[in-house]
GROMACS .gro file of N, CA and C in nm:
model
  471
    1UNK      N    1 -27.138 -10.942  -1.227
    1UNK     CA    2 -27.108 -10.806  -1.267
    1UNK      C    3 -27.040 -10.734  -1.151
    2UNK      N    4 -26.937 -10.656  -1.184
    2UNK     CA    5 -26.861 -10.586  -1.081
    2UNK      C    6 -26.944 -10.472  -1.023
    3UNK      N    7 -26.921 -10.443  -0.897
    3UNK     CA    8 -26.987 -10.329  -0.835
    3UNK      C    9 -26.936 -10.201  -0.899
    4UNK      N   10 -27.018 -10.097  -0.898
    4UNK     CA   11 -26.984  -9.973  -0.966
    4UNK      C   12 -26.847  -9.916  -0.925
    5UNK      N   13 -26.812  -9.907  -0.795
    5UNK     CA   14 -26.681  -9.852  -0.760
    5UNK      C   15 -26.566  -9.933  -0.820
    6UNK      N   16 -26.583 -10.064  -0.829
    6UNK     CA   17 -26.478 -10.146  -0.889
    6UNK      C   18 -26.462 -10.116  -1.037
    7UNK      N   19 -26.572 -10.082  -1.104
    7UNK     CA   20 -26.564 -10.046  -1.246
    7UNK      C   21 -26.473  -9.925  -1.265
    8UNK      N   22 -26.494  -9.822  -1.183
    8UNK     CA   23 -26.414  -9.701  -1.197
    8UNK      C   24 -26.269  -9.727  -1.161
    9UNK      N   25 -26.247  -9.801  -1.054
    9UNK     CA   26 -26.110  -9.827  -1.009
    9UNK      C   27 -26.031  -9.903  -1.115
   10UNK      N   28 -26.095  -9.994  -1.185
   10UNK     CA   29 -26.025 -10.074  -1.285
   10UNK      C   30 -26.022 -10.014  -1.423
   11UNK      N   31 -26.092  -9.903  -1.443
   11UNK     CA   32 -26.098  -9.842  -1.575
   11UNK      C   33 -25.967  -9.772  -1.610
   12UNK      N   34 -25.932  -9.782  -1.736
   12UNK     CA   35 -25.815  -9.714  -1.789
   12UNK      C   36 -25.865  -9.595  -1.871
   13UNK      N   37 -25.810  -9.478  -1.847
   13UNK     CA   38 -25.846  -9.359  -1.923
   13UNK      C   39 -25.731  -9.329  -2.018
   14UNK      N   40 -25.767  -9.311  -2.145
   14UNK     CA   41 -25.667  -9.284  -2.248
   14UNK      C   42 -25.724  -9.185  -2.350
   15UNK      N   43 -25.637  -9.136  -2.438
   15UNK     CA   44 -25.683  -9.049  -2.546
   15UNK      C   45 -25.765  -9.131  -2.644
   16UNK      N   46 -25.872  -9.071  -2.695
   16UNK     CA   47 -25.956  -9.136  -2.794
   16UNK      C   48 -25.885  -9.146  -2.929
   17UNK      N   49 -25.923  -9.247  -3.004
   17UNK     CA   50 -25.867  -9.270  -3.139
   17UNK      C   51 -25.982  -9.289  -3.236
   18UNK      N   52 -25.957  -9.268  -3.365
   18UNK     CA   53 -26.064  -9.286  -3.464
   18UNK      C   54 -26.135  -9.422  -3.455
   19UNK      N   55 -26.065  -9.524  -3.416
   19UNK     CA   56 -26.129  -9.656  -3.408
   19UNK      C   57 -26.228  -9.666  -3.292
   20UNK      N   58 -26.235  -9.565  -3.206
   20UNK     CA   59 -26.328  -9.565  -3.093
   20UNK      C   60 -26.468  -9.518  -3.131
   21UNK      N   61 -26.488  -9.475  -3.255
   21UNK     CA   62 -26.616  -9.416  -3.294
   21UNK      C   63 -26.734  -9.510  -3.272
   22UNK      N   64 -26.720  -9.638  -3.302
   22UNK     CA   65 -26.832  -9.732  -3.284
   22UNK      C   66 -26.872  -9.743  -3.138
   23UNK      N   67 -26.775  -9.757  -3.050
   23UNK     CA   68 -26.805  -9.769  -2.907
   23UNK      C   69 -26.863  -9.638  -2.852
   24UNK      N   70 -26.815  -9.525  -2.899
   24UNK     CA   71 -26.869  -9.397  -2.854
   24UNK      C   72 -27.013  -9.380  -2.901
   25UNK      N   73 -27.039  -9.421  -3.025
   25UNK     CA   74 -27.175  -9.410  -3.077
   25UNK      C   75 -27.269  -9.504  -3.002
   26UNK      N   76 -27.221  -9.622  -2.965
   26UNK     CA   77 -27.303  -9.715  -2.888
   26UNK      C   78 -27.340  -9.654  -2.752
   27UNK      N   79 -27.247  -9.584  -2.689
   27UNK     CA   80 -27.279  -9.517  -2.562
   27UNK      C   81 -27.380  -9.405  -2.584
   28UNK      N   82 -27.364  -9.327  -2.689
   28UNK     CA   83 -27.457  -9.218  -2.720
   28UNK      C   84 -27.599  -9.272  -2.736
   29UNK      N   85 -27.612  -9.390  -2.797
   29UNK     CA   86 -27.743  -9.448  -2.824
   29UNK      C   87 -27.820  -9.486  -2.697
   30UNK      N   88 -27.751  -9.495  -2.584
   30UNK     CA   89 -27.815  -9.533  -2.458
   30UNK      C   90 -27.892  -9.419  -2.394
   31UNK      N   91 -27.877  -9.299  -2.447
   31UNK     CA   92 -27.937  -9.182  -2.385
   31UNK      C   93 -28.040  -9.120  -2.477
   32UNK      N   94 -28.150  -9.069  -2.422
   32UNK     CA   95 -28.263  -9.025  -2.502
   32UNK      C   96 -28.246  -8.893  -2.576
   33UNK      N   97 -28.157  -8.808  -2.532
   33UNK     CA   98 -28.145  -8.677  -2.597
   33UNK      C   99 -27.999  -8.632  -2.602
   34UNK      N  100 -27.979  -8.524  -2.674
   34UNK     CA  101 -27.846  -8.463  -2.687
   34UNK      C  102 -27.742  -8.562  -2.740
   35UNK      N  103 -27.783  -8.647  -2.832
   35UNK     CA  104 -27.690  -8.745  -2.890
   35UNK      C  105 -27.607  -8.682  -3.000
   36UNK      N  106 -27.483  -8.726  -3.010
   36UNK     CA  107 -27.396  -8.683  -3.120
   36UNK      C  108 -27.402  -8.786  -3.232
   37UNK      N  109 -27.395  -8.737  -3.353
   37UNK     CA  110 -27.398  -8.825  -3.469
   37UNK      C  111 -27.263  -8.893  -3.488
   38UNK      N  112 -27.265  -9.001  -3.561
   38UNK     CA  113 -27.141  -9.072  -3.596
   38UNK      C  114 -27.045  -8.977  -3.668
   39UNK      N  115 -27.098  -8.898  -3.756
   39UNK     CA  116 -27.015  -8.802  -3.831
   39UNK      C  117 -26.946  -8.704  -3.737
   40UNK      N  118 -27.023  -8.650  -3.640
   40UNK     CA  119 -26.964  -8.556  -3.543
   40UNK      C  120 -26.856  -8.623  -3.459
   41UNK      N  121 -26.883  -8.746  -3.415
   41UNK     CA  122 -26.783  -8.818  -3.336
   41UNK      C  123 -26.656  -8.842  -3.416
   42UNK      N  124 -26.672  -8.885  -3.540
   42UNK     CA  125 -26.553  -8.907  -3.626
   42UNK      C  126 -26.473  -8.779  -3.640
   43UNK      N  127 -26.544  -8.670  -3.663
   43UNK     CA  128 -26.476  -8.540  -3.678
   43UNK      C  129 -26.401  -8.502  -3.550
   44UNK      N  130 -26.468  -8.515  -3.435
   44UNK     CA  131 -26.406  -8.476  -3.309
   44UNK      C  132 -26.285  -8.563  -3.274
   45UNK      N  133 -26.290  -8.690  -3.309
   45UNK     CA  134 -26.177  -8.779  -3.281
   45UNK      C  135 -26.051  -8.740  -3.359
   46UNK      N  136 -26.069  -8.662  -3.464
   46UNK     CA  137 -25.954  -8.622  -3.546
   46UNK      C  138 -25.925  -8.473  -3.543
   47UNK      N  139 -26.012  -8.396  -3.481
   47UNK     CA  140 -25.997  -8.250  -3.481
   47UNK      C  141 -25.884  -8.207  -3.389
   48UNK      N  142 -25.797  -8.117  -3.436
   48UNK     CA  143 -25.687  -8.069  -3.351
   48UNK      C  144 -25.735  -7.985  -3.233
   49UNK      N  145 -25.857  -7.935  -3.238
   49UNK     CA  146 -25.911  -7.855  -3.128
   49UNK      C  147 -25.983  -7.939  -3.023
   50UNK      N  148 -26.000  -8.069  -3.049
   50UNK     CA  149 -26.072  -8.157  -2.957
   50UNK      C  150 -25.976  -8.240  -2.874
   51UNK      N  151 -26.014  -8.259  -2.748
   51UNK     CA  152 -25.943  -8.350  -2.657
   51UNK      C  153 -26.043  -8.457  -2.619
   52UNK      N  154 -26.027  -8.577  -2.674
   52UNK     CA  155 -26.121  -8.686  -2.648
   52UNK      C  156 -26.054  -8.787  -2.556
   53UNK      N  157 -26.118  -8.814  -2.444
   53UNK     CA  158 -26.071  -8.913  -2.349
   53UNK      C  159 -26.174  -9.024  -2.341
   54UNK      N  160 -26.127  -9.148  -2.334
   54UNK     CA  161 -26.217  -9.262  -2.320
   54UNK      C  162 -26.174  -9.343  -2.199
   55UNK      N  163 -26.273  -9.406  -2.135
   55UNK     CA  164 -26.248  -9.494  -2.021
   55UNK      C  165 -26.295  -9.633  -2.062
   56UNK      N  166 -26.207  -9.730  -2.044
   56UNK     CA  167 -26.246  -9.867  -2.078
   56UNK      C  168 -26.207  -9.962  -1.967
   57UNK      N  169 -26.280 -10.074  -1.961
   57UNK     CA  170 -26.252 -10.175  -1.859
   57UNK      C  171 -26.139 -10.266  -1.906
   58UNK      N  172 -26.107 -10.367  -1.826
   58UNK     CA  173 -25.996 -10.457  -1.856
   58UNK      C  174 -26.011 -10.536  -1.984
   59UNK      N  175 -26.135 -10.550  -2.033
   59UNK     CA  176 -26.156 -10.624  -2.158
   59UNK      C  177 -26.163 -10.531  -2.277
   60UNK      N  178 -26.146 -10.401  -2.253
   60UNK     CA  179 -26.148 -10.303  -2.362
   60UNK      C  180 -26.286 -10.247  -2.392
   61UNK      N  181 -26.388 -10.283  -2.312
   61UNK     CA  182 -26.521 -10.227  -2.333
   61UNK      C  183 -26.525 -10.083  -2.284
   62UNK      N  184 -26.583  -9.994  -2.363
   62UNK     CA  185 -26.589  -9.854  -2.325
   62UNK      C  186 -26.695  -9.831  -2.219
   63UNK      N  187 -26.653  -9.767  -2.111
   63UNK     CA  188 -26.742  -9.734  -2.000
   63UNK      C  189 -26.782  -9.588  -2.000
   64UNK      N  190 -26.707  -9.504  -2.070
   64UNK     CA  191 -26.738  -9.362  -2.072
   64UNK      C  192 -26.642  -9.287  -2.162
   65UNK      N  193 -26.678  -9.162  -2.187
   65UNK     CA  194 -26.588  -9.075  -2.264
   65UNK      C  195 -26.618  -8.930  -2.232
   66UNK      N  196 -26.522  -8.847  -2.264
   66UNK     CA  197 -26.534  -8.703  -2.243
   66UNK      C  198 -26.473  -8.634  -2.363
   67UNK      N  199 -26.540  -8.530  -2.410
   67UNK     CA  200 -26.488  -8.450  -2.520
   67UNK      C  201 -26.469  -8.308  -2.469
   68UNK      N  202 -26.348  -8.259  -2.481
   68UNK     CA  203 -26.316  -8.121  -2.447
   68UNK      C  204 -26.277  -8.047  -2.574
   69UNK      N  205 -26.310  -7.919  -2.581
   69UNK     CA  206 -26.277  -7.838  -2.698
   69UNK      C  207 -26.192  -7.720  -2.656
   70UNK      N  208 -26.089  -7.695  -2.736
   70UNK     CA  209 -25.999  -7.583  -2.707
   70UNK      C  210 -25.965  -7.512  -2.837
   71UNK      N  211 -25.996  -7.386  -2.843
   71UNK     CA  212 -25.960  -7.306  -2.961
   71UNK      C  213 -25.809  -7.288  -2.964
   72UNK      N  214 -25.756  -7.280  -3.084
   72UNK     CA  215 -25.612  -7.259  -3.100
   72UNK      C  216 -25.570  -7.131  -3.028
   73UNK      N  217 -25.468  -7.142  -2.946
   73UNK     CA  218 -25.414  -7.027  -2.875
   73UNK      C  219 -25.490  -6.988  -2.749
   74UNK      N  220 -25.599  -7.056  -2.720
   74UNK     CA  221 -25.680  -7.022  -2.604
   74UNK      C  222 -25.618  -7.080  -2.476
   75UNK      N  223 -25.641  -7.013  -2.366
   75UNK     CA  224 -25.596  -7.062  -2.235
   75UNK      C  225 -25.711  -7.126  -2.159
   76UNK      N  226 -25.820  -7.157  -2.232
   76UNK     CA  227 -25.937  -7.220  -2.172
   76UNK      C  228 -25.977  -7.343  -2.253
   77UNK      N  229 -26.040  -7.436  -2.186
   77UNK     CA  230 -26.093  -7.555  -2.252
   77UNK      C  231 -26.237  -7.571  -2.205
   78UNK      N  232 -26.321  -7.619  -2.295
   78UNK     CA  233 -26.464  -7.636  -2.266
   78UNK      C  234 -26.498  -7.784  -2.269
   79UNK      N  235 -26.561  -7.832  -2.163
   79UNK     CA  236 -26.610  -7.970  -2.164
   79UNK      C  237 -26.737  -7.969  -2.248
   80UNK      N  238 -26.731  -8.040  -2.358
   80UNK     CA  239 -26.842  -8.043  -2.453
   80UNK      C  240 -26.938  -8.158  -2.424
   81UNK      N  241 -26.884  -8.270  -2.380
   81UNK     CA  242 -26.968  -8.387  -2.357
   81UNK      C  243 -26.900  -8.482  -2.258
   82UNK      N  244 -26.980  -8.536  -2.168
   82UNK     CA  245 -26.936  -8.643  -2.078
   82UNK      C  246 -27.044  -8.750  -2.084
   83UNK      N  247 -27.004  -8.872  -2.115
   83UNK     CA  248 -27.097  -8.984  -2.123
   83UNK      C  249 -27.041  -9.098  -2.039
   84UNK      N  250 -27.124  -9.152  -1.949
   84UNK     CA  251 -27.085  -9.267  -1.867
   84UNK      C  252 -27.192  -9.374  -1.886
   85UNK      N  253 -27.147  -9.496  -1.915
   85UNK     CA  254 -27.239  -9.607  -1.934
   85UNK      C  255 -27.325  -9.626  -1.810
   86UNK      N  256 -27.452  -9.664  -1.828
   86UNK     CA  257 -27.541  -9.682  -1.711
   86UNK      C  258 -27.482  -9.773  -1.604
   87UNK      N  259 -27.415  -9.879  -1.642
   87UNK     CA  260 -27.361  -9.972  -1.541
   87UNK      C  261 -27.244  -9.913  -1.463
   88UNK      N  262 -27.187  -9.803  -1.511
   88UNK     CA  263 -27.074  -9.740  -1.443
   88UNK      C  264 -27.115  -9.613  -1.369
   89UNK      N  265 -27.242  -9.577  -1.375
   89UNK     CA  266 -27.289  -9.459  -1.303
   89UNK      C  267 -27.272  -9.477  -1.154
   90UNK      N  268 -27.231  -9.371  -1.087
   90UNK     CA  269 -27.212  -9.377  -0.943
   90UNK      C  270 -27.080  -9.439  -0.902
   91UNK      N  271 -26.995  -9.467  -0.999
   91UNK     CA  272 -26.868  -9.534  -0.971
   91UNK      C  273 -26.751  -9.436  -0.953
   92UNK      N  274 -26.775  -9.308  -0.984
   92UNK     CA  275 -26.665  -9.212  -0.980
   92UNK      C  276 -26.596  -9.195  -1.114
   93UNK      N  277 -26.646  -9.264  -1.216
   93UNK     CA  278 -26.582  -9.258  -1.348
   93UNK      C  279 -26.596  -9.120  -1.411
   94UNK      N  280 -26.713  -9.058  -1.396
   94UNK     CA  281 -26.730  -8.923  -1.450
   94UNK      C  282 -26.629  -8.828  -1.388
   95UNK      N  283 -26.611  -8.839  -1.257
   95UNK     CA  284 -26.512  -8.755  -1.187
   95UNK      C  285 -26.371  -8.780  -1.242
   96UNK      N  286 -26.336  -8.907  -1.261
   96UNK     CA  287 -26.203  -8.939  -1.313
   96UNK      C  288 -26.183  -8.882  -1.453
   97UNK      N  289 -26.285  -8.887  -1.536
   97UNK     CA  290 -26.273  -8.831  -1.671
   97UNK      C  291 -26.253  -8.680  -1.666
   98UNK      N  292 -26.331  -8.611  -1.582
   98UNK     CA  293 -26.317  -8.465  -1.571
   98UNK      C  294 -26.180  -8.429  -1.514
   99UNK      N  295 -26.136  -8.500  -1.412
   99UNK     CA  296 -26.003  -8.473  -1.355
   99UNK      C  297 -25.893  -8.500  -1.456
  100UNK      N  298 -25.909  -8.602  -1.539
  100UNK     CA  299 -25.808  -8.631  -1.643
  100UNK      C  300 -25.803  -8.518  -1.744
  101UNK      N  301 -25.919  -8.463  -1.781
  101UNK     CA  302 -25.918  -8.350  -1.874
  101UNK      C  303 -25.855  -8.228  -1.809
  102UNK      N  304 -25.886  -8.203  -1.683
  102UNK     CA  305 -25.825  -8.089  -1.613
  102UNK      C  306 -25.673  -8.102  -1.612
  103UNK      N  307 -25.623  -8.223  -1.586
  103UNK     CA  308 -25.478  -8.245  -1.585
  103UNK      C  309 -25.419  -8.223  -1.724
  104UNK      N  310 -25.486  -8.271  -1.825
  104UNK     CA  311 -25.439  -8.252  -1.962
  104UNK      C  312 -25.439  -8.103  -1.997
  105UNK      N  313 -25.547  -8.034  -1.961
  105UNK     CA  314 -25.556  -7.891  -1.988
  105UNK      C  315 -25.445  -7.815  -1.917
  106UNK      N  316 -25.417  -7.849  -1.792
  106UNK     CA  317 -25.309  -7.784  -1.718
  106UNK      C  318 -25.175  -7.808  -1.786
  107UNK      N  319 -25.154  -7.931  -1.835
  107UNK     CA  320 -25.026  -7.962  -1.902
  107UNK      C  321 -25.010  -7.884  -2.032
  108UNK      N  322 -25.123  -7.838  -2.088
  108UNK     CA  323 -25.119  -7.759  -2.211
  108UNK      C  324 -25.120  -7.609  -2.182
  109UNK      N  325 -25.113  -7.571  -2.054
  109UNK     CA  326 -25.108  -7.430  -2.018
  109UNK      C  327 -25.243  -7.362  -2.005
  110UNK      N  328 -25.351  -7.439  -2.002
  110UNK     CA  329 -25.483  -7.379  -1.984
  110UNK      C  330 -25.498  -7.329  -1.841
  111UNK      N  331 -25.580  -7.226  -1.825
  111UNK     CA  332 -25.604  -7.169  -1.693
  111UNK      C  333 -25.749  -7.181  -1.649
  112UNK      N  334 -25.837  -7.229  -1.739
  112UNK     CA  335 -25.980  -7.232  -1.707
  112UNK      C  336 -26.047  -7.347  -1.782
  113UNK      N  337 -26.145  -7.408  -1.714
  113UNK     CA  338 -26.230  -7.510  -1.775
  113UNK      C  339 -26.374  -7.464  -1.757
  114UNK      N  340 -26.452  -7.474  -1.863
  114UNK     CA  341 -26.593  -7.437  -1.854
  114UNK      C  342 -26.679  -7.548  -1.915
  115UNK      N  343 -26.808  -7.539  -1.891
  115UNK     CA  344 -26.902  -7.637  -1.945
  115UNK      C  345 -27.043  -7.585  -1.930
  116UNK      N  346 -27.136  -7.648  -2.001
  116UNK     CA  347 -27.277  -7.623  -1.983
  116UNK      C  348 -27.340  -7.752  -1.931
  117UNK      N  349 -27.436  -7.738  -1.842
  117UNK     CA  350 -27.505  -7.853  -1.784
  117UNK      C  351 -27.653  -7.819  -1.772
  118UNK      N  352 -27.735  -7.922  -1.788
  118UNK     CA  353 -27.879  -7.902  -1.770
  118UNK      C  354 -27.904  -7.860  -1.625
  119UNK      N  355 -27.986  -7.760  -1.606
  119UNK     CA  356 -28.016  -7.711  -1.472
  119UNK      C  357 -28.083  -7.819  -1.388
  120UNK      N  358 -28.154  -7.911  -1.453
  120UNK     CA  359 -28.225  -8.017  -1.379
  120UNK      C  360 -28.142  -8.144  -1.360
  121UNK      N  361 -28.015  -8.143  -1.397
  121UNK     CA  362 -27.930  -8.261  -1.382
  121UNK      C  363 -27.858  -8.252  -1.246
  122UNK      N  364 -27.928  -8.294  -1.143
  122UNK     CA  365 -27.876  -8.280  -1.006
  122UNK      C  366 -27.746  -8.358  -0.985
  123UNK      N  367 -27.735  -8.478  -1.041
  123UNK     CA  368 -27.615  -8.559  -1.022
  123UNK      C  369 -27.493  -8.491  -1.084
  124UNK      N  370 -27.506  -8.442  -1.206
  124UNK     CA  371 -27.393  -8.375  -1.272
  124UNK      C  372 -27.358  -8.246  -1.198
  125UNK      N  373 -27.458  -8.171  -1.158
  125UNK     CA  374 -27.430  -8.046  -1.086
  125UNK      C  375 -27.358  -8.073  -0.955
  126UNK      N  376 -27.396  -8.180  -0.885
  126UNK     CA  377 -27.328  -8.214  -0.759
  126UNK      C  378 -27.183  -8.252  -0.785
  127UNK      N  379 -27.158  -8.327  -0.891
  127UNK     CA  380 -27.021  -8.364  -0.927
  127UNK      C  381 -26.938  -8.240  -0.954
  128UNK      N  382 -26.988  -8.151  -1.038
  128UNK     CA  383 -26.911  -8.032  -1.073
  128UNK      C  384 -26.890  -7.941  -0.952
  129UNK      N  385 -26.989  -7.934  -0.865
  129UNK     CA  386 -26.973  -7.856  -0.742
  129UNK      C  387 -26.859  -7.912  -0.657
  130UNK      N  388 -26.855  -8.045  -0.642
  130UNK     CA  389 -26.747  -8.109  -0.565
  130UNK      C  390 -26.610  -8.084  -0.628
  131UNK      N  391 -26.608  -8.065  -0.759
  131UNK     CA  392 -26.481  -8.042  -0.829
  131UNK      C  393 -26.445  -7.894  -0.837
  132UNK      N  394 -26.524  -7.808  -0.774
  132UNK     CA  395 -26.489  -7.667  -0.767
  132UNK      C  396 -26.546  -7.580  -0.878
  133UNK      N  397 -26.639  -7.630  -0.956
  133UNK     CA  398 -26.702  -7.549  -1.061
  133UNK      C  399 -26.809  -7.461  -0.999
  134UNK      N  400 -26.821  -7.340  -1.050
  134UNK     CA  401 -26.920  -7.245  -1.002
  134UNK      C  402 -27.003  -7.193  -1.119
  135UNK      N  403 -27.127  -7.160  -1.091
  135UNK     CA  404 -27.216  -7.107  -1.194
  135UNK      C  405 -27.171  -6.968  -1.234
  136UNK      N  406 -27.154  -6.946  -1.364
  136UNK     CA  407 -27.116  -6.814  -1.415
  136UNK      C  408 -27.226  -6.753  -1.500
  137UNK      N  409 -27.324  -6.835  -1.543
  137UNK     CA  410 -27.436  -6.782  -1.621
  137UNK      C  411 -27.552  -6.880  -1.620
  138UNK      N  412 -27.673  -6.825  -1.615
  138UNK     CA  413 -27.794  -6.904  -1.636
  138UNK      C  414 -27.825  -6.900  -1.786
  139UNK      N  415 -27.871  -7.012  -1.840
  139UNK     CA  416 -27.898  -7.023  -1.983
  139UNK      C  417 -28.042  -7.069  -2.005
  140UNK      N  418 -28.137  -6.978  -1.997
  140UNK     CA  419 -28.279  -7.014  -2.014
  140UNK      C  420 -28.304  -7.076  -2.152
  141UNK      N  421 -28.378  -7.188  -2.156
  141UNK     CA  422 -28.414  -7.252  -2.282
  141UNK      C  423 -28.296  -7.299  -2.366
  142UNK      N  424 -28.184  -7.327  -2.303
  142UNK     CA  425 -28.059  -7.358  -2.374
  142UNK      C  426 -28.064  -7.487  -2.456
  143UNK      N  427 -28.132  -7.589  -2.407
  143UNK     CA  428 -28.131  -7.719  -2.473
  143UNK      C  429 -28.243  -7.732  -2.575
  144UNK      N  430 -28.225  -7.823  -2.670
  144UNK     CA  431 -28.320  -7.842  -2.780
  144UNK      C  432 -28.463  -7.862  -2.731
  145UNK      N  433 -28.479  -7.926  -2.617
  145UNK     CA  434 -28.614  -7.952  -2.565
  145UNK      C  435 -28.667  -7.835  -2.482
  146UNK      N  436 -28.595  -7.723  -2.480
  146UNK     CA  437 -28.637  -7.604  -2.408
  146UNK      C  438 -28.592  -7.599  -2.263
  147UNK      N  439 -28.523  -7.704  -2.217
  147UNK     CA  440 -28.475  -7.706  -2.078
  147UNK      C  441 -28.368  -7.599  -2.057
  148UNK      N  442 -28.365  -7.551  -1.934
  148UNK     CA  443 -28.266  -7.450  -1.897
  148UNK      C  444 -28.130  -7.514  -1.874
  149UNK      N  445 -28.027  -7.436  -1.895
  149UNK     CA  446 -27.892  -7.480  -1.868
  149UNK      C  447 -27.820  -7.383  -1.777
  150UNK      N  448 -27.703  -7.423  -1.735
  150UNK     CA  449 -27.614  -7.338  -1.657
  150UNK      C  450 -27.475  -7.346  -1.717
  151UNK      N  451 -27.405  -7.236  -1.721
  151UNK     CA  452 -27.264  -7.238  -1.759
  151UNK      C  453 -27.184  -7.237  -1.630
  152UNK      N  454 -27.096  -7.335  -1.618
  152UNK     CA  455 -27.010  -7.349  -1.500
  152UNK      C  456 -26.865  -7.332  -1.543
  153UNK      N  457 -26.782  -7.290  -1.451
  153UNK     CA  458 -26.639  -7.275  -1.481
  153UNK      C  459 -26.558  -7.289  -1.353
  154UNK      N  460 -26.432  -7.318  -1.373
  154UNK     CA  461 -26.336  -7.321  -1.263
  154UNK      C  462 -26.198  -7.289  -1.319
  155UNK      N  463 -26.114  -7.236  -1.232
  155UNK     CA  464 -25.975  -7.210  -1.269
  155UNK      C  465 -25.895  -7.338  -1.254
  156UNK      N  466 -25.788  -7.347  -1.329
  156UNK     CA  467 -25.695  -7.459  -1.316
  156UNK      C  468 -25.570  -7.403  -1.251
  157UNK      N  469 -25.528  -7.461  -1.137
  157UNK     CA  470 -25.409  -7.408  -1.070
  157UNK      C  471 -25.285  -7.425  -1.157
   0.00000   0.00000   0.00000
């Protein structure tokens, strides 16, 4: 098995397609909470307001994905979901997915990216901090299990 940094370096990031729903659902199943349904994934893969990016290895296996949402006419995009396979954690793949969305958003004329993150998710918070995201709101009891969240945002140059 390749070391985690090699996984990220060799991963290809591309726009998601409807045929990616099975692989995306398989990744969702690896996590205990906040899972998206197959129906929701199918919808997002075809929605004009969604920007779905997937990362896959050289054999086409999905290592991660990111879903961004943008309202028509808005100059902002919201990161709705970031999922990285357990074997690719710590490889920089999450960072690459977020940076790819930021680049896509900039190419579409967006000026801001926002997201919500669990307050207790230290790894995700550290990643977003390194990428220049700042807390703009505390979200007490935001998640289904009652956990607190934070709303983060950053400008896009």
